[in-house]
CSV table of C-alpha atoms in Angstrom, one decimal:
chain,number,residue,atom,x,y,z
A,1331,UNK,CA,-96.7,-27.7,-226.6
A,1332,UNK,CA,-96.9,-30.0,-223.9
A,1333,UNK,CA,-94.6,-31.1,-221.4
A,1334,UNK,CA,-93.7,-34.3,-218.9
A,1335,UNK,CA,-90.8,-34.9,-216.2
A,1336,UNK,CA,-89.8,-37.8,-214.8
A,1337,UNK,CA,-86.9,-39.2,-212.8
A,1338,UNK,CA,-85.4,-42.3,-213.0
A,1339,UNK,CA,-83.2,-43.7,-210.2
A,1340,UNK,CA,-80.8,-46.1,-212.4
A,1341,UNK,CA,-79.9,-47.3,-216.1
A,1342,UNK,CA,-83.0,-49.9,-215.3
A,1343,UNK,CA,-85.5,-48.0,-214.5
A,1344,UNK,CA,-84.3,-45.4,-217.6
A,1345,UNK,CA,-85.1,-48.6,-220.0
A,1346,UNK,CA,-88.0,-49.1,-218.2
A,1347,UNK,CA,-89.3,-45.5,-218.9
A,1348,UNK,CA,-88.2,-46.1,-222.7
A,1349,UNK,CA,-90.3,-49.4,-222.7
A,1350,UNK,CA,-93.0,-47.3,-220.7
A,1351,UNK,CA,-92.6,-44.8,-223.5
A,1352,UNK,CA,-92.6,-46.7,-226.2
A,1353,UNK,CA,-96.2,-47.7,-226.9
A,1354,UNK,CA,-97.2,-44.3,-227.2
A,1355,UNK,CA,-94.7,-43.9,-230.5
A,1356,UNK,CA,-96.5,-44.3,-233.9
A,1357,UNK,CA,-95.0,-44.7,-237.5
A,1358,UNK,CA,-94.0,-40.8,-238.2
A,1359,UNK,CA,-93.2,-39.8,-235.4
A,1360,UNK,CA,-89.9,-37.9,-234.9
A,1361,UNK,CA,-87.9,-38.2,-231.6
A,1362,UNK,CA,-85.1,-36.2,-230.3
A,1363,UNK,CA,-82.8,-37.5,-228.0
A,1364,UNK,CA,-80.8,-34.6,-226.2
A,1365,UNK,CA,-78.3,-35.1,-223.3
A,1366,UNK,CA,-74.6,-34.4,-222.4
A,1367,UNK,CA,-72.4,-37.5,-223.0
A,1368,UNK,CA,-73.5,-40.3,-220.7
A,1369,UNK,CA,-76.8,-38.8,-219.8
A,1370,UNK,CA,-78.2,-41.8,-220.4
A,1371,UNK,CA,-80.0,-41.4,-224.1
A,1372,UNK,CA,-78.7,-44.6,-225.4
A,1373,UNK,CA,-80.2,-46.2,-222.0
A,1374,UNK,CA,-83.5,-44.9,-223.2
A,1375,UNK,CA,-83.8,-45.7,-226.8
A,1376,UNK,CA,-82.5,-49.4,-225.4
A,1377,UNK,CA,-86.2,-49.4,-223.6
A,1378,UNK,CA,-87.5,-48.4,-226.9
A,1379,UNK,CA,-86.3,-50.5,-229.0
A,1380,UNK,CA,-86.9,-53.3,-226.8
A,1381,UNK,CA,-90.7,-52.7,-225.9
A,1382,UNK,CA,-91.1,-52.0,-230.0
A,1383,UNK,CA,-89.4,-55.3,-230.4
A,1384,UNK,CA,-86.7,-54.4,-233.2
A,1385,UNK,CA,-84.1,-56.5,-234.4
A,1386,UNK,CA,-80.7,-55.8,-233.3
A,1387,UNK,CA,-79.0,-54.6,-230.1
A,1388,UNK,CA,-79.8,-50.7,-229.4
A,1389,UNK,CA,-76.4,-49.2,-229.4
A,1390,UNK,CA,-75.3,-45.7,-229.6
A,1391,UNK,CA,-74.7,-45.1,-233.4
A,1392,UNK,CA,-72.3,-42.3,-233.7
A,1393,UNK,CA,-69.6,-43.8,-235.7
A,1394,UNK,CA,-72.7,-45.3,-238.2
A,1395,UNK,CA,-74.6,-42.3,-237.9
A,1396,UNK,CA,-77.6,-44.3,-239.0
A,1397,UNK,CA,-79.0,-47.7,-238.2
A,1398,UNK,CA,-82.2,-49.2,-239.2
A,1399,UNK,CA,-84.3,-51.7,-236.4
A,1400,UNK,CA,-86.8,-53.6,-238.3
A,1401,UNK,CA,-89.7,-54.2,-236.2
A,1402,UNK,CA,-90.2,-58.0,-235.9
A,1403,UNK,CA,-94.0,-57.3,-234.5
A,1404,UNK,CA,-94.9,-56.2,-237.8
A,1405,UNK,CA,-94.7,-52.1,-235.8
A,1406,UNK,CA,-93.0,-49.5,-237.6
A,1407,UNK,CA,-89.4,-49.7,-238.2
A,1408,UNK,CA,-87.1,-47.9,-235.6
A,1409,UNK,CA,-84.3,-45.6,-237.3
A,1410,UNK,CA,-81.9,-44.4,-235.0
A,1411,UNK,CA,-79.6,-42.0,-235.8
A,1412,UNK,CA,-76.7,-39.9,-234.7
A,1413,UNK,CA,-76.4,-36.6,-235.8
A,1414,UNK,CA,-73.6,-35.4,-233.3
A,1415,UNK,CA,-71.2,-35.6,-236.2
A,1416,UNK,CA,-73.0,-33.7,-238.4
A,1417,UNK,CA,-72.2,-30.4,-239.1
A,1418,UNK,CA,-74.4,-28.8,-241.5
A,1419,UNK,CA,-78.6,-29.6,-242.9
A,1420,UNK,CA,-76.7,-30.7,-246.0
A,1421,UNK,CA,-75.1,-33.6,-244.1
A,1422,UNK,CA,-78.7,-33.8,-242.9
A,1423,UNK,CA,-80.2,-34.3,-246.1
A,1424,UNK,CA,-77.6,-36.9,-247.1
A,1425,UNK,CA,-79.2,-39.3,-244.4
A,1426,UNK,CA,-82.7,-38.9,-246.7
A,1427,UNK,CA,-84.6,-39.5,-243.4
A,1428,UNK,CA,-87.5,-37.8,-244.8
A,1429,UNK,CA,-88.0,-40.4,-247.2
A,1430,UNK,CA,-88.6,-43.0,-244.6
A,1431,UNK,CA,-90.3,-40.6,-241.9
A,1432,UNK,CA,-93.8,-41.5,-242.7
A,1433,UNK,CA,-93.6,-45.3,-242.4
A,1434,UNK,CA,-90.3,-45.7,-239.3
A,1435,UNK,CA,-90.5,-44.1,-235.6
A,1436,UNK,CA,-87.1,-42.1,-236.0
A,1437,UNK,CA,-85.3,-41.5,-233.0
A,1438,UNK,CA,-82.3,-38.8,-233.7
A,1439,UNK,CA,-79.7,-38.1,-231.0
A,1440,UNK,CA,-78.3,-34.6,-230.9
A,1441,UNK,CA,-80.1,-33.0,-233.7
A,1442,UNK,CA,-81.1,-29.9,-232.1
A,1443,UNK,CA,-80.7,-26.6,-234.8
A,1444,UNK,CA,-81.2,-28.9,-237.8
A,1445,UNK,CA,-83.9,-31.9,-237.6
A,1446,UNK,CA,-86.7,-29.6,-236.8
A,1447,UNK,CA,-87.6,-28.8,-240.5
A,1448,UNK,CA,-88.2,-32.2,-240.8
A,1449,UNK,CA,-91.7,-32.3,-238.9
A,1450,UNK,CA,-93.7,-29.4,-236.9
A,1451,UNK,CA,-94.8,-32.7,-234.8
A,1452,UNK,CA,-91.8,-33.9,-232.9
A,1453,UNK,CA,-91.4,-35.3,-229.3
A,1454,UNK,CA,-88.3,-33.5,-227.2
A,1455,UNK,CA,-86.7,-36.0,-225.0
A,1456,UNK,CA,-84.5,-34.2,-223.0
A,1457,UNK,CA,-81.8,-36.5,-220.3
A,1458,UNK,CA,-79.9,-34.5,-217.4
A,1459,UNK,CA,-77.9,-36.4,-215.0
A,1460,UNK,CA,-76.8,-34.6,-211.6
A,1461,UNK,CA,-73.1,-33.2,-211.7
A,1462,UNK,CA,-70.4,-33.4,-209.2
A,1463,UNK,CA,-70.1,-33.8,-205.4
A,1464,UNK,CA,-70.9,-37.2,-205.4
A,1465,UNK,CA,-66.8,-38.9,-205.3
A,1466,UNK,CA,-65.2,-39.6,-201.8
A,1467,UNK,CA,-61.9,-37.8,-201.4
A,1468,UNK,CA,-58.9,-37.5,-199.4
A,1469,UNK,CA,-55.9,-35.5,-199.6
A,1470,UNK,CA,-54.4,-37.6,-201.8
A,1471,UNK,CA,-57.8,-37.1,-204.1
A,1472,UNK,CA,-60.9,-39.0,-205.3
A,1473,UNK,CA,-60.7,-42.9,-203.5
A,1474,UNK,CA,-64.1,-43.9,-204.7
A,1475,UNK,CA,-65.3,-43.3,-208.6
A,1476,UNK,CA,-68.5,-45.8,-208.0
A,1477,UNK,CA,-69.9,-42.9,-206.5
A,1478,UNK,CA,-69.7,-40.2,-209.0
A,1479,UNK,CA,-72.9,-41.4,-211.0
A,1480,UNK,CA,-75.5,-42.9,-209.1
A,1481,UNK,CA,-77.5,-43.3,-211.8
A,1482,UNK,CA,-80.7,-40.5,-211.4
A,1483,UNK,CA,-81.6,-39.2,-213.8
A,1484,UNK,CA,-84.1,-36.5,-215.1
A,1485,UNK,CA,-86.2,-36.8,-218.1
A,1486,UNK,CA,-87.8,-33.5,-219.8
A,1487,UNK,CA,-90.4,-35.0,-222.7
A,1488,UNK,CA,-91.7,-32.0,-224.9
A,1489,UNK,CA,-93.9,-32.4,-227.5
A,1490,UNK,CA,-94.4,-30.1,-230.5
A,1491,UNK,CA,-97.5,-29.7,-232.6
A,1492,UNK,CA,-101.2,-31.2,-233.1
A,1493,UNK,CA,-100.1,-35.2,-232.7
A,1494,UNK,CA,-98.2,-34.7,-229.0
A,1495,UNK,CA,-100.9,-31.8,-228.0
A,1496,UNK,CA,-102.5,-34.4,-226.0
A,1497,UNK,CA,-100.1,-37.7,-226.5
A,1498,UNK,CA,-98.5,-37.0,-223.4
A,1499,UNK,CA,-101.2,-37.0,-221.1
A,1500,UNK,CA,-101.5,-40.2,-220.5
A,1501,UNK,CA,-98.6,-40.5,-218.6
């Protein structure tokens, strides 16, 4: 297992790490995305997606649960998948992701407890953005929202098994 942390100041520089990311992705690799709601995962596969030059806008799939990016570089596909309304591995298996595993880069947002069995070599990507304290307030409550995010962000990447042993070092 290795491990990198990072910290990205706004939704740029969070593409920016995804872009920075990206050429280190190969076909089979397995990502998971992990973050509370507006962490900021979509941000980052958005950098991937653009640096692997996919077709079609990066978005967040949840009401798709699945989208497929062709590469138009002649790279791997990018899959891109939801899995926050999934409920059980047999929902899981419905998706048949491990069919396309081998030739795609497939980046799976809020899989944790059920995509593991799909690889033993997987890349962790974990978001956190800071909570709280950050709206101006006066008695009558909060007078400024454009303060409650400012945009930092913290990025955990953990990688499981022989192909990320040494992958991240080059960060």
């Amino acid at each position: 297992m290795s491990t990198y942390v990072t910290h990205t100041m706004d939704a740029d520089s969070t593409r920016e790490f995804g872009a920075r990311l990206a050429p280190l992705l190969q076909a089979g690799d397995l990502v998971m995305l992990s973050g509370e709601l507006g962490a900021g995962k979509t941000t980052l596969a958005q950098g991937i997606g653009s640096a692997l030059n996919v077709r079609g806008r990066v978005s967040s799939p949840t009401f798709i649960v699945a989208r497929v990016h062709p590469s138009l570089a002649g790279g791997p596909d990018l899959v891109h998948v939801d899995a926050y309304r999934l409920t059980s591995l047999e929902d899981l298996e419905t998706l048949d992701l491990d069919s396309s595993l081998e030739e795609s880069i497939t980046l799976v947002v809020c899989g944790e407890g059920m995509v593991e069995v799909i690889s033993d070599n997987r890349l962790e990507i974990k978001v956190e953005r800071p909570q709280g304290g950050l709206a101006g307030a006066d008695a009558s409550g909060i007078t400024d929202l454009g303060g409650v995010d400012d945009g930092a962000r913290t990025i955990t990447l953990t990688g499981y098994g022989p192909r990320w042993e040494k992958a991240l070092d080059q960060f």
